[in-house]
């Protein structure tokens, strides 16, 4: 379970205080994947980072009694001067997993060829995204955190394989996915929420959430 209890978070922009969350409470139960709709600039990444424990709330309590992933695209833990082999094996040991398995899984999913032996600092943004996404899926979590859905990639094989793995994981794990695009959530979310003006509105279905989201962003 992941629970926010009366959580508040804001930033000072230099001219005004930007409110991300204002006394928000909600719970993510295992087995009930959640999609969160949020317009750009409302704090999607901050919310995901708070779920992962990368950012702390100003007020309130965040409870985690399960294994929660780092957010998709988060590069913490990997070292740019090391190659994908070294990084994947290091992260495997960090999480107590078989380094041979994690390396082999990332090789299979990333499809980076000879670049798998090159330092991450030489990668394009798309290659880095593919590697960190593969690394996240290679690890064993109860809740996977995804900011804006699948990584942007022109590699058709990667997109297909990653999508299949993610859908398979939905059978045994829970996903929290945050996006400004409703269609991104359709494949993965059972319940949904809308983040607007520091408030999180929870709904039983994505269709209900889309009605509020469309009204606020297009009306």
Tab-separated table of C-alpha atoms in Angstrom:
chain	number	residue	atom	x	y	z
A	1	UNK	CA	0.000	0.000	0.000
A	2	UNK	CA	1.053	3.575	-0.730
A	3	UNK	CA	-0.772	6.270	1.229
A	4	UNK	CA	-0.701	10.075	1.323
A	5	UNK	CA	-2.167	11.470	4.533
A	6	UNK	CA	-2.979	15.192	4.507
A	7	UNK	CA	0.079	15.938	2.346
A	8	UNK	CA	1.033	19.431	1.196
A	9	UNK	CA	3.834	20.497	-1.156
A	10	UNK	CA	4.675	23.856	-2.728
A	11	UNK	CA	7.592	25.779	-4.234
A	12	UNK	CA	8.606	29.428	-4.250
A	13	UNK	CA	9.156	30.454	-7.880
A	14	UNK	CA	10.745	33.810	-7.044
A	15	UNK	CA	7.548	35.782	-7.506
A	16	UNK	CA	4.866	33.508	-6.061
A	17	UNK	CA	4.250	30.222	-4.300
A	18	UNK	CA	3.342	27.360	-6.652
A	19	UNK	CA	1.121	24.837	-4.912
A	20	UNK	CA	1.556	21.202	-6.011
A	21	UNK	CA	-0.521	19.514	-3.304
A	22	UNK	CA	-2.714	21.090	-0.640
A	23	UNK	CA	-3.729	18.743	2.189
A	24	UNK	CA	-4.211	15.785	-0.149
A	25	UNK	CA	-5.095	12.297	1.098
A	26	UNK	CA	-5.382	9.160	-1.037
A	27	UNK	CA	-4.357	5.512	-1.068
A	28	UNK	CA	-3.024	3.166	-3.750
A	29	UNK	CA	-3.976	-0.413	-2.944
A	30	UNK	CA	-1.950	-3.262	-4.416
A	31	UNK	CA	-3.740	-4.732	-7.400
A	32	UNK	CA	-5.521	-1.497	-8.308
A	33	UNK	CA	-3.372	0.391	-10.804
A	34	UNK	CA	-3.939	4.135	-10.764
A	35	UNK	CA	-3.751	6.640	-13.602
A	36	UNK	CA	-3.397	10.323	-12.725
A	37	UNK	CA	-4.300	13.007	-15.260
A	38	UNK	CA	-2.496	16.304	-14.762
A	39	UNK	CA	-1.966	19.250	-17.139
A	40	UNK	CA	1.622	20.211	-17.891
A	41	UNK	CA	3.136	22.398	-15.209
A	42	UNK	CA	0.947	21.158	-12.364
A	43	UNK	CA	3.588	19.001	-10.671
A	44	UNK	CA	3.349	15.525	-12.207
A	45	UNK	CA	7.026	14.746	-11.714
A	46	UNK	CA	7.044	16.164	-8.189
A	47	UNK	CA	4.106	13.944	-7.253
A	48	UNK	CA	5.812	10.835	-8.653
A	49	UNK	CA	9.076	11.733	-6.902
A	50	UNK	CA	7.235	12.082	-3.601
A	51	UNK	CA	5.717	8.617	-4.062
A	52	UNK	CA	9.227	7.219	-4.601
A	53	UNK	CA	10.646	9.068	-1.601
A	54	UNK	CA	12.898	11.308	-3.709
A	55	UNK	CA	11.141	14.450	-2.448
A	56	UNK	CA	9.641	15.094	0.973
A	57	UNK	CA	6.295	16.743	1.695
A	58	UNK	CA	6.106	20.120	3.400
A	59	UNK	CA	3.371	18.754	5.646
A	60	UNK	CA	1.600	15.449	6.131
A	61	UNK	CA	2.754	11.834	6.024
A	62	UNK	CA	3.516	9.448	3.145
A	63	UNK	CA	3.327	5.771	4.116
A	64	UNK	CA	4.917	2.975	2.103
A	65	UNK	CA	4.575	-0.640	3.223
A	66	UNK	CA	5.560	-2.239	-0.088
A	67	UNK	CA	8.380	-2.163	-2.627
A	68	UNK	CA	8.044	0.966	-4.778
A	69	UNK	CA	10.139	1.542	-7.895
A	70	UNK	CA	12.169	4.573	-8.817
A	71	UNK	CA	10.306	6.657	-11.439
A	72	UNK	CA	10.735	5.789	-15.092
A	73	UNK	CA	13.490	8.045	-16.439
A	74	UNK	CA	15.057	8.719	-13.041
A	75	UNK	CA	18.806	8.368	-13.490
A	76	UNK	CA	19.766	8.163	-9.822
A	77	UNK	CA	21.915	5.129	-9.068
A	78	UNK	CA	23.386	4.800	-12.557
A	79	UNK	CA	26.800	6.251	-13.361
A	80	UNK	CA	27.425	7.962	-16.716
A	81	UNK	CA	31.079	6.941	-16.937
A	82	UNK	CA	30.151	3.267	-16.583
A	83	UNK	CA	28.592	1.188	-19.330
A	84	UNK	CA	25.238	-0.600	-19.243
A	85	UNK	CA	26.862	-3.883	-18.209
A	86	UNK	CA	28.468	-2.312	-15.152
A	87	UNK	CA	25.386	-0.279	-14.256
A	88	UNK	CA	22.938	-3.167	-14.580
A	89	UNK	CA	25.095	-5.490	-12.474
A	90	UNK	CA	25.658	-2.815	-9.825
A	91	UNK	CA	21.933	-2.082	-9.504
A	92	UNK	CA	21.209	-5.824	-9.344
A	93	UNK	CA	23.552	-6.233	-6.391
A	94	UNK	CA	22.052	-3.154	-4.756
A	95	UNK	CA	18.614	-4.812	-4.818
A	96	UNK	CA	19.898	-8.296	-3.964
A	97	UNK	CA	19.151	-9.786	-7.396
A	98	UNK	CA	21.142	-12.005	-9.750
A	99	UNK	CA	23.469	-9.721	-11.768
A	100	UNK	CA	23.559	-12.200	-14.677
A	101	UNK	CA	19.766	-12.130	-14.946
A	102	UNK	CA	19.455	-8.334	-14.745
A	103	UNK	CA	22.201	-7.819	-17.341
A	104	UNK	CA	20.676	-10.393	-19.703
A	105	UNK	CA	17.167	-8.949	-19.315
A	106	UNK	CA	18.369	-5.403	-20.056
A	107	UNK	CA	20.367	-6.586	-23.071
A	108	UNK	CA	17.300	-8.366	-24.456
A	109	UNK	CA	14.892	-5.488	-23.898
A	110	UNK	CA	17.116	-2.517	-24.779
A	111	UNK	CA	18.445	-3.872	-28.073
A	112	UNK	CA	21.428	-1.520	-27.807
A	113	UNK	CA	23.930	-3.816	-29.519
A	114	UNK	CA	27.545	-2.756	-29.038
A	115	UNK	CA	26.438	0.364	-27.148
A	116	UNK	CA	25.664	-1.856	-24.151
A	117	UNK	CA	29.444	-1.886	-23.564
A	118	UNK	CA	29.755	1.896	-24.005
A	119	UNK	CA	29.533	4.485	-21.176
A	120	UNK	CA	26.027	5.840	-20.532
A	121	UNK	CA	27.436	9.331	-21.056
A	122	UNK	CA	27.686	8.547	-24.786
A	123	UNK	CA	24.009	7.578	-25.081
A	124	UNK	CA	21.315	9.638	-26.748
A	125	UNK	CA	18.323	10.580	-24.584
A	126	UNK	CA	16.276	7.812	-26.225
A	127	UNK	CA	18.915	5.171	-25.516
A	128	UNK	CA	19.224	6.262	-21.894
A	129	UNK	CA	15.461	6.140	-21.514
A	130	UNK	CA	15.326	2.620	-22.947
A	131	UNK	CA	18.043	1.428	-20.593
A	132	UNK	CA	16.530	2.907	-17.419
A	133	UNK	CA	13.093	1.573	-18.370
A	134	UNK	CA	14.541	-1.905	-18.933
A	135	UNK	CA	16.399	-1.651	-15.634
A	136	UNK	CA	13.202	-0.748	-13.805
A	137	UNK	CA	11.343	-3.712	-15.305
A	138	UNK	CA	14.225	-6.065	-14.469
A	139	UNK	CA	13.816	-5.315	-10.772
A	140	UNK	CA	11.109	-6.727	-8.538
A	141	UNK	CA	8.665	-4.098	-7.239
A	142	UNK	CA	5.100	-4.156	-5.914
A	143	UNK	CA	4.350	-0.714	-7.386
A	144	UNK	CA	5.932	0.684	-10.550
A	145	UNK	CA	5.956	4.475	-10.963
A	146	UNK	CA	5.743	5.859	-14.506
A	147	UNK	CA	5.843	9.549	-15.419
A	148	UNK	CA	4.223	10.208	-18.846
A	149	UNK	CA	4.100	6.567	-19.921
A	150	UNK	CA	6.376	4.652	-22.248
A	151	UNK	CA	9.758	6.212	-23.069
A	152	UNK	CA	9.955	8.046	-26.347
A	153	UNK	CA	11.713	5.750	-28.785
A	154	UNK	CA	11.788	5.170	-32.516
A	155	UNK	CA	12.817	1.549	-31.902
A	156	UNK	CA	9.695	-0.412	-32.861
A	157	UNK	CA	11.001	-3.676	-31.428
A	158	UNK	CA	11.735	-2.056	-28.058
A	159	UNK	CA	8.320	-0.409	-27.877
A	160	UNK	CA	6.605	-3.716	-28.619
A	161	UNK	CA	8.639	-5.786	-26.157
A	162	UNK	CA	8.467	-3.172	-23.389
A	163	UNK	CA	4.714	-2.842	-23.794
A	164	UNK	CA	4.264	-6.609	-23.586
A	165	UNK	CA	6.422	-6.862	-20.458
A	166	UNK	CA	4.555	-4.011	-18.801
A	167	UNK	CA	1.167	-5.567	-19.557
A	168	UNK	CA	2.393	-8.894	-18.186
A	169	UNK	CA	3.549	-7.186	-14.982
A	170	UNK	CA	0.038	-5.783	-14.518
A	171	UNK	CA	-1.119	-9.292	-13.679
A	172	UNK	CA	0.973	-9.421	-10.514
A	173	UNK	CA	1.996	-5.836	-9.751
A	174	UNK	CA	0.498	-2.359	-9.505
A	175	UNK	CA	1.283	0.641	-11.687
A	176	UNK	CA	0.896	4.340	-10.915
A	177	UNK	CA	1.123	6.298	-14.147
A	178	UNK	CA	0.900	10.087	-14.434
A	179	UNK	CA	0.292	11.891	-17.729
A	180	UNK	CA	-1.374	14.883	-19.370
A	181	UNK	CA	-2.713	12.559	-22.091
A	182	UNK	CA	-5.760	10.392	-21.223
A	183	UNK	CA	-4.933	7.855	-23.956
A	184	UNK	CA	-1.634	7.035	-22.231
A	185	UNK	CA	-3.538	5.762	-19.181
A	186	UNK	CA	-6.102	3.626	-20.990
A	187	UNK	CA	-3.944	0.505	-21.323
A	188	UNK	CA	-2.791	0.369	-17.718
A	189	UNK	CA	-5.102	2.097	-15.229
A	190	UNK	CA	-8.097	0.601	-13.438
A	191	UNK	CA	-8.960	3.673	-11.382
A	192	UNK	CA	-8.058	7.278	-12.109
A	193	UNK	CA	-7.533	10.695	-10.560
A	194	UNK	CA	-7.153	14.285	-11.722
A	195	UNK	CA	-4.572	16.697	-10.286
A	196	UNK	CA	-5.788	20.295	-10.492
A	197	UNK	CA	-4.781	23.377	-8.508
A	198	UNK	CA	-3.216	21.397	-5.695
A	199	UNK	CA	-6.178	19.031	-5.283
A	200	UNK	CA	-6.379	15.368	-6.286
A	201	UNK	CA	-9.830	14.205	-7.359
A	202	UNK	CA	-10.234	10.404	-7.226
A	203	UNK	CA	-12.575	8.430	-9.510
A	204	UNK	CA	-13.497	4.759	-9.887
A	205	UNK	CA	-13.032	4.855	-13.658
A	206	UNK	CA	-10.854	6.661	-16.188
A	207	UNK	CA	-13.936	7.804	-18.094
A	208	UNK	CA	-15.182	9.764	-15.071
A	209	UNK	CA	-11.760	11.328	-14.590
A	210	UNK	CA	-11.592	12.291	-18.275
A	211	UNK	CA	-14.875	14.198	-18.011
A	212	UNK	CA	-13.508	16.479	-15.292
A	213	UNK	CA	-10.111	16.755	-16.971
A	214	UNK	CA	-11.573	17.679	-20.362
A	215	UNK	CA	-13.929	20.205	-18.790
A	216	UNK	CA	-11.102	21.929	-16.896
A	217	UNK	CA	-8.495	21.875	-19.671
A	218	UNK	CA	-10.649	22.360	-22.763
A	219	UNK	CA	-13.730	24.117	-21.460
